[in-house]
PDB file of C-alpha atoms and ligand atoms in Angstrom:
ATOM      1  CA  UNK D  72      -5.055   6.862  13.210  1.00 94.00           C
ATOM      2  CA  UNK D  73      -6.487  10.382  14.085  1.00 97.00           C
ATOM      3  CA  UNK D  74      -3.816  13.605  14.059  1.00 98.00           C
ATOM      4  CA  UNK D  75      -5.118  17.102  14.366  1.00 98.00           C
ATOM      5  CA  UNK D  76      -2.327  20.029  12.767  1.00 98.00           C
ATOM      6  CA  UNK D  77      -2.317  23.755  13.315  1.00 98.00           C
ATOM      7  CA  UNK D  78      -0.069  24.493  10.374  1.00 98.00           C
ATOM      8  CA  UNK D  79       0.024  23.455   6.527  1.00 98.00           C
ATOM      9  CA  UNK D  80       3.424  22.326   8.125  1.00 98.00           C
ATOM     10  CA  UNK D  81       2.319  20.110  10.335  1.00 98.00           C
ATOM     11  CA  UNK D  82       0.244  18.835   7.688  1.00 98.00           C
ATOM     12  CA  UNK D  83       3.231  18.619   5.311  1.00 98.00           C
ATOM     13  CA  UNK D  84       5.146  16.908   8.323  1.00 98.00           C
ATOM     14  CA  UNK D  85       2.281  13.981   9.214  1.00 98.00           C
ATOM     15  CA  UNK D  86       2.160  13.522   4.868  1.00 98.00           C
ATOM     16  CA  UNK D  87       5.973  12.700   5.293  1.00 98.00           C
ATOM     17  CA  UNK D  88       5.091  10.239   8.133  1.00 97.00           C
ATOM     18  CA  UNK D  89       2.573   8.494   6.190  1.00 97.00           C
ATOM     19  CA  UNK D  90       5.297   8.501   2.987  1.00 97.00           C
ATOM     20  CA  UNK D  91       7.190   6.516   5.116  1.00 97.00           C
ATOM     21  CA  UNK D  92       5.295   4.017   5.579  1.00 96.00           C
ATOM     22  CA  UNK D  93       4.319   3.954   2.283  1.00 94.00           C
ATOM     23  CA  UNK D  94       5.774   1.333  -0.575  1.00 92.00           C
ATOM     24  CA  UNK D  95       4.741   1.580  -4.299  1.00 92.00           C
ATOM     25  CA  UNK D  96       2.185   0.556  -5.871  1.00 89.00           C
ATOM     26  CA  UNK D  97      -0.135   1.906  -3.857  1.00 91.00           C
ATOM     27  CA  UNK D  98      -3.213   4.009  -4.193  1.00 91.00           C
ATOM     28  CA  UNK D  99      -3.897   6.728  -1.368  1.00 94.00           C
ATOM     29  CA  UNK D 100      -7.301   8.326  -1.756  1.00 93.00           C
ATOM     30  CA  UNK D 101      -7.351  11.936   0.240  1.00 95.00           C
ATOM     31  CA  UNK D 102     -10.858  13.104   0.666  1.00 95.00           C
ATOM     32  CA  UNK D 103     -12.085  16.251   2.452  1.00 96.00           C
ATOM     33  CA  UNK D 104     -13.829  19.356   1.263  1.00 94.00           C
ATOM     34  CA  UNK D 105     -12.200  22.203  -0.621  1.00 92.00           C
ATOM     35  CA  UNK D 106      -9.511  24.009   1.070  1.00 94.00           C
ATOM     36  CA  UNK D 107      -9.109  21.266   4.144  1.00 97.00           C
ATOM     37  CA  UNK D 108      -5.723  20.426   3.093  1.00 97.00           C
ATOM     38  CA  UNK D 109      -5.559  17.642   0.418  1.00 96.00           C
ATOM     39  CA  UNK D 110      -2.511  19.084  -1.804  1.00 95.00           C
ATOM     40  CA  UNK D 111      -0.686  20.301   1.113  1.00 97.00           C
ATOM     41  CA  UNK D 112      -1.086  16.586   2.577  1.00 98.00           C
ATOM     42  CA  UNK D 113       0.158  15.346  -0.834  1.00 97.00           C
ATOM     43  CA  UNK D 114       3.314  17.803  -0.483  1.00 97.00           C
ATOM     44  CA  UNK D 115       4.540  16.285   2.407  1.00 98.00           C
ATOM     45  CA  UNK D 116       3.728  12.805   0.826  1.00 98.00           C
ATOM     46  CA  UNK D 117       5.343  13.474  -2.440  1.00 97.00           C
ATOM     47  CA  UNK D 118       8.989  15.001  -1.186  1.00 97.00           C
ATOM     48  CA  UNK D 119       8.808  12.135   1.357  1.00 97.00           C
ATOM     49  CA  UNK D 120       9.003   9.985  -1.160  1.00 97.00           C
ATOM     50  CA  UNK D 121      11.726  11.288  -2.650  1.00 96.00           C
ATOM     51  CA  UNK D 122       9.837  12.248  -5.565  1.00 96.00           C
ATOM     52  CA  UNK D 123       9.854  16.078  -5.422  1.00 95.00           C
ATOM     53  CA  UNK D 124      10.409  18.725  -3.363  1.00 95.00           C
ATOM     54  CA  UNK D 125       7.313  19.966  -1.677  1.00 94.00           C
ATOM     55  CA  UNK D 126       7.786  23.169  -2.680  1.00 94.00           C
ATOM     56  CA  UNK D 127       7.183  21.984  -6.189  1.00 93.00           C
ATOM     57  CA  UNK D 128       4.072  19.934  -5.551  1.00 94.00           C
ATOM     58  CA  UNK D 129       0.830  21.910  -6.618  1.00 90.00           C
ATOM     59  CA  UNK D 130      -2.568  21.095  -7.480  1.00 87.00           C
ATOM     60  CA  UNK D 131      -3.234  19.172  -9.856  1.00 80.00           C
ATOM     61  CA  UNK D 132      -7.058  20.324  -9.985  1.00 72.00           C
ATOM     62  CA  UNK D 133      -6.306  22.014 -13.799  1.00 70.00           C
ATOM     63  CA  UNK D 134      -3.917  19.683 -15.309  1.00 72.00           C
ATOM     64  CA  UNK D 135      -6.191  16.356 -13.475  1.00 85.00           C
ATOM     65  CA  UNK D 136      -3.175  14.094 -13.486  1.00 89.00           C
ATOM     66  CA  UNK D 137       0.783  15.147 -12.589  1.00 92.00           C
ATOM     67  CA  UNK D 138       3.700  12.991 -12.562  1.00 93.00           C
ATOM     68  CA  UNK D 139       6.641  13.279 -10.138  1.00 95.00           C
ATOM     69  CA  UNK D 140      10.002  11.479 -10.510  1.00 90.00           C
ATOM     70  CA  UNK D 141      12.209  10.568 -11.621  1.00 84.00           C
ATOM     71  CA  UNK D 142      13.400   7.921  -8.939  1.00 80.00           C
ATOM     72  CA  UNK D 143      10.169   6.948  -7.668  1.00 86.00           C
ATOM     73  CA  UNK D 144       7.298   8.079  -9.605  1.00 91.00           C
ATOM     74  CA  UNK D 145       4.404   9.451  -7.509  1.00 96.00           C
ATOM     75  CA  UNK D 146       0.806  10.066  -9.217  1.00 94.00           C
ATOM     76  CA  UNK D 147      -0.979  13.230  -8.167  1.00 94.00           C
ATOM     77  CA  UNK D 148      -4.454  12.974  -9.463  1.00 90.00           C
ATOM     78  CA  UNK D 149      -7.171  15.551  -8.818  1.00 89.00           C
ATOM     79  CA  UNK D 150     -10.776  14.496 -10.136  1.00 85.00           C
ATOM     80  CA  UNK D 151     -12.132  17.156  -8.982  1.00 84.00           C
ATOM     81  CA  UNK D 152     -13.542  18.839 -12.367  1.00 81.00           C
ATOM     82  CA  UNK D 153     -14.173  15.713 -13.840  1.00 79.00           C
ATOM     83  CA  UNK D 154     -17.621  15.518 -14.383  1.00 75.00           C
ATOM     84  CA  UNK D 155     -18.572  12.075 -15.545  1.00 68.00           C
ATOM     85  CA  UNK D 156     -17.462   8.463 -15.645  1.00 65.00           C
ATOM     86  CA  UNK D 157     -16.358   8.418 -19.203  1.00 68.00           C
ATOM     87  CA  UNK D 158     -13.830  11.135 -18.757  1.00 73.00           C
ATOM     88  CA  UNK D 159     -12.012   8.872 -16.405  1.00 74.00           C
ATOM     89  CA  UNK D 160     -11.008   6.803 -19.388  1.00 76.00           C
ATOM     90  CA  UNK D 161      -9.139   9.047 -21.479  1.00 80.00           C
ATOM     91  CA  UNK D 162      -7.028  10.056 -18.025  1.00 81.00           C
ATOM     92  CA  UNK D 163      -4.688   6.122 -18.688  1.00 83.00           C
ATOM     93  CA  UNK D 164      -5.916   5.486 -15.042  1.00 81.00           C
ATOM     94  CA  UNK D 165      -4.838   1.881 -16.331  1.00 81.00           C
ATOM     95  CA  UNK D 166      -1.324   2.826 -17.402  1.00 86.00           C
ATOM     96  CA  UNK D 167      -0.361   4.667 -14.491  1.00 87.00           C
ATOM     97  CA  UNK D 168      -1.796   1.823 -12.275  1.00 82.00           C
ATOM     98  CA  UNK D 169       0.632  -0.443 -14.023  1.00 85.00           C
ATOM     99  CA  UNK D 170       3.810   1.676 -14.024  1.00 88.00           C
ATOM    100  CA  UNK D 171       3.612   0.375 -10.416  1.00 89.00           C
ATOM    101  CA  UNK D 172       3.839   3.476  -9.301  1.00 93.00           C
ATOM    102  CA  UNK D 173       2.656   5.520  -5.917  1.00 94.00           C
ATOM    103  CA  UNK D 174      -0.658   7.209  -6.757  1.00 93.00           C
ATOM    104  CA  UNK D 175      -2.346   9.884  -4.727  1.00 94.00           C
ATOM    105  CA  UNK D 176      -6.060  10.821  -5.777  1.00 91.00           C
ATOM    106  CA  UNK D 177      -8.197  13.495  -4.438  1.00 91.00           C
ATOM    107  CA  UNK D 178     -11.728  13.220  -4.680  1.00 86.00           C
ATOM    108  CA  UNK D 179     -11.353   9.639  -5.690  1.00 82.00           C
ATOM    109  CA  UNK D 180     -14.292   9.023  -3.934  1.00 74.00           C
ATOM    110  CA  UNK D 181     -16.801  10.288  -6.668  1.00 69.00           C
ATOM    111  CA  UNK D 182     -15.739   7.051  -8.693  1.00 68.00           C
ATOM    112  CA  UNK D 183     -16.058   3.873  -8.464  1.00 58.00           C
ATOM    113  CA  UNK D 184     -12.651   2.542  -7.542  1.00 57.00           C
ATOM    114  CA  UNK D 185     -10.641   1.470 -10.307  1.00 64.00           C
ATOM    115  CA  UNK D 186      -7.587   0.079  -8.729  1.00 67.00           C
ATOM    116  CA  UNK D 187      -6.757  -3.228  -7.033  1.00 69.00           C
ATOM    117  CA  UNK D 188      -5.786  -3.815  -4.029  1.00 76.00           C
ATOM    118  CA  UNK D 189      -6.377  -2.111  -0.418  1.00 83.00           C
ATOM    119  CA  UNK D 190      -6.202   1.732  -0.714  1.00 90.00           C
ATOM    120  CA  UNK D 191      -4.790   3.862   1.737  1.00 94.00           C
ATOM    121  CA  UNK D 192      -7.843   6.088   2.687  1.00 94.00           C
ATOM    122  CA  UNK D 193      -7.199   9.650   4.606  1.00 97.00           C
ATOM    123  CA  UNK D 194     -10.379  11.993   5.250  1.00 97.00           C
ATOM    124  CA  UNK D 195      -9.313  16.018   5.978  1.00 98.00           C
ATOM    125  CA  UNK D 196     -11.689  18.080   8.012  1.00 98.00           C
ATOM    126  CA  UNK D 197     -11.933  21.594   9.251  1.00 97.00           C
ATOM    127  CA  UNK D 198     -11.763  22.067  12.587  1.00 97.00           C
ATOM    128  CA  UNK D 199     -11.314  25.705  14.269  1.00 94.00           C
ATOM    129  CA  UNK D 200      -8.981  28.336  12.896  1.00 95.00           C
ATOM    130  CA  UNK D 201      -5.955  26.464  11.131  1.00 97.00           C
ATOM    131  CA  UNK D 202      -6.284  23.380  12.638  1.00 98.00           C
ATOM    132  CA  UNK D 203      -7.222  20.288  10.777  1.00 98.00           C
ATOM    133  CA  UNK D 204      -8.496  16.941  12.032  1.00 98.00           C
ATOM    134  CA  UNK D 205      -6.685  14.156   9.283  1.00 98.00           C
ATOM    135  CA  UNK D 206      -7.882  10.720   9.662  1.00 98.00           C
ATOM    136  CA  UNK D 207      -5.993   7.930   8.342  1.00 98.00           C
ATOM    137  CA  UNK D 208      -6.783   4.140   7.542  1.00 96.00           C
ATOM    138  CA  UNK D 209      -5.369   1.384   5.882  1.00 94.00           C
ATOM    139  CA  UNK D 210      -1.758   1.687   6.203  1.00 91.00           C
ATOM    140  CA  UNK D 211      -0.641  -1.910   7.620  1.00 75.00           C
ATOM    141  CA  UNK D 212      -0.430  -2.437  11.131  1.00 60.00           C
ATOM    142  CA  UNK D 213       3.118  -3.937  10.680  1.00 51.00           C
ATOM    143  CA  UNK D 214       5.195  -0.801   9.546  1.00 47.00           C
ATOM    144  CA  UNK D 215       3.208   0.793  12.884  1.00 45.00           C
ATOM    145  CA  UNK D 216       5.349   1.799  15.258  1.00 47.00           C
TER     146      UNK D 216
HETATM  147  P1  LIG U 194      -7.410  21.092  -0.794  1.00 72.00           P
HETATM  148  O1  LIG U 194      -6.418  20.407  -1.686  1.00 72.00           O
HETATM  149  O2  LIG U 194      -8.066  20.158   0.189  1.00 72.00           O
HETATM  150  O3  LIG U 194      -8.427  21.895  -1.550  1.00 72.00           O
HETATM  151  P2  LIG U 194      -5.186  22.833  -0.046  1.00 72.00           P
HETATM  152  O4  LIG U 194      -4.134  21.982   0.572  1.00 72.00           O
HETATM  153  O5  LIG U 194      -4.993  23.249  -1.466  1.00 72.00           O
HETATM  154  O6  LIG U 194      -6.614  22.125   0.132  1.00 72.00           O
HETATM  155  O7  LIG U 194      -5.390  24.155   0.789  1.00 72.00           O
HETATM  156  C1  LIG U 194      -5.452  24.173   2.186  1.00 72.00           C
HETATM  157  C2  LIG U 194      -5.412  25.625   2.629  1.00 72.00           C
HETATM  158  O8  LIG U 194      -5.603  25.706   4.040  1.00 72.00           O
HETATM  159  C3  LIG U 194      -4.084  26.278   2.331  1.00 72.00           C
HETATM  160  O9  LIG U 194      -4.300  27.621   2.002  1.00 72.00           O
HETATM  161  C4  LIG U 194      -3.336  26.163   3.664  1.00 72.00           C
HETATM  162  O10 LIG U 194      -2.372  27.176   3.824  1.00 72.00           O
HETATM  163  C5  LIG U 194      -4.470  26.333   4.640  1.00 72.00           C
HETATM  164  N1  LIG U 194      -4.249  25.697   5.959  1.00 72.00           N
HETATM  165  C6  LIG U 194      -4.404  26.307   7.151  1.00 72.00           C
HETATM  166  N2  LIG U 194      -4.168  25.464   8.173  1.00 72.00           N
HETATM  167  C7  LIG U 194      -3.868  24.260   7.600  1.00 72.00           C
HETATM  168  C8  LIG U 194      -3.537  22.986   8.161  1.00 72.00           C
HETATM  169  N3  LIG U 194      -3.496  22.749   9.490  1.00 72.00           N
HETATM  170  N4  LIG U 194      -3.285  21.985   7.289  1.00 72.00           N
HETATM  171  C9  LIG U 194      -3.355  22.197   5.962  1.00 72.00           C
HETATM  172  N5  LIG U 194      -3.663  23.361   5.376  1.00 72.00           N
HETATM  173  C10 LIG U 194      -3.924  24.416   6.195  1.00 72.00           C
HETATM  174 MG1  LIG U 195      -6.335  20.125  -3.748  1.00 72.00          MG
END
């Protein structure tokens, strides 16, 4: 599925589409380079969850790893200053893939994949002025409507 947005709105707005169709555990990898829209994807992904309100989603790029809940717990990972492999270990990348929770990782990509199962892969890119071209793949065709 290919949307293009305008807004960070109508980027929060397709993230709430995609939350829908969304059950936990899952991983969701959000590439894209910096500034395309990645967190403000997750925002709309997170509060349509029911995990948070968007307004308190923010990037996790500092703090690597946030956790919002309670209800159901969403994973908001951002691996973007990690530098090597080994670091990845001492985030519990194992632990939070067994509190069966949803997980959302930017920059994912740069690591091997360490989860099972079929991720939910979205790609941002820049198009002109504020709009954004956000590809999405491996949500299952059933819940497609
Ligand atoms: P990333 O996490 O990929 O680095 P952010 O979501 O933090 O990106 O930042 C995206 C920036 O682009 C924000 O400042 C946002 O306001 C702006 N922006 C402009 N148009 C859009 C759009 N259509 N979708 C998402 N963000 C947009
Ligand atoms: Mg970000």
């Amino acid at each position: 599925m290919v949307y293009i947005t305008s807004s960070p709105d109508e980027t929060i707005a397709i993230g709430r589409q995609i939350a829908a169709r969304i059950s936990a555990p899952r991983l969701i990898l959000i590439e894209g380079d910096l500034g395309a829209g990645k967190t403000t994807l997750a925002k709309g992904i997170v509060s349509g969850l029911g995990a948070a309100s968007e307004d308190d989603v923010s990037s996790p790029t500092f703090a690597l790893v946030q956790e919002y809940g309670p209800g159901p717990q969403v994973y908001h990972i951002d691996l973007y200053r990690l530098d090597n492999a080994p670091d990845l270990d001492s985030l519990g990348l194992e632990d939070i893939w067994d509190s069966g929770a949803v997980v959302l990782m930017e920059w994912g990509g740069r690591f091997e994949a360490r989860f099972p199962g079929q991720p939910v892969e979205i790609r941002l890119e820049y198009l002109e002025g504020d709009q954004r071209k956000i590809e999405v793949a491996g949500l299952s065709a059933e819940a497609a409507s």
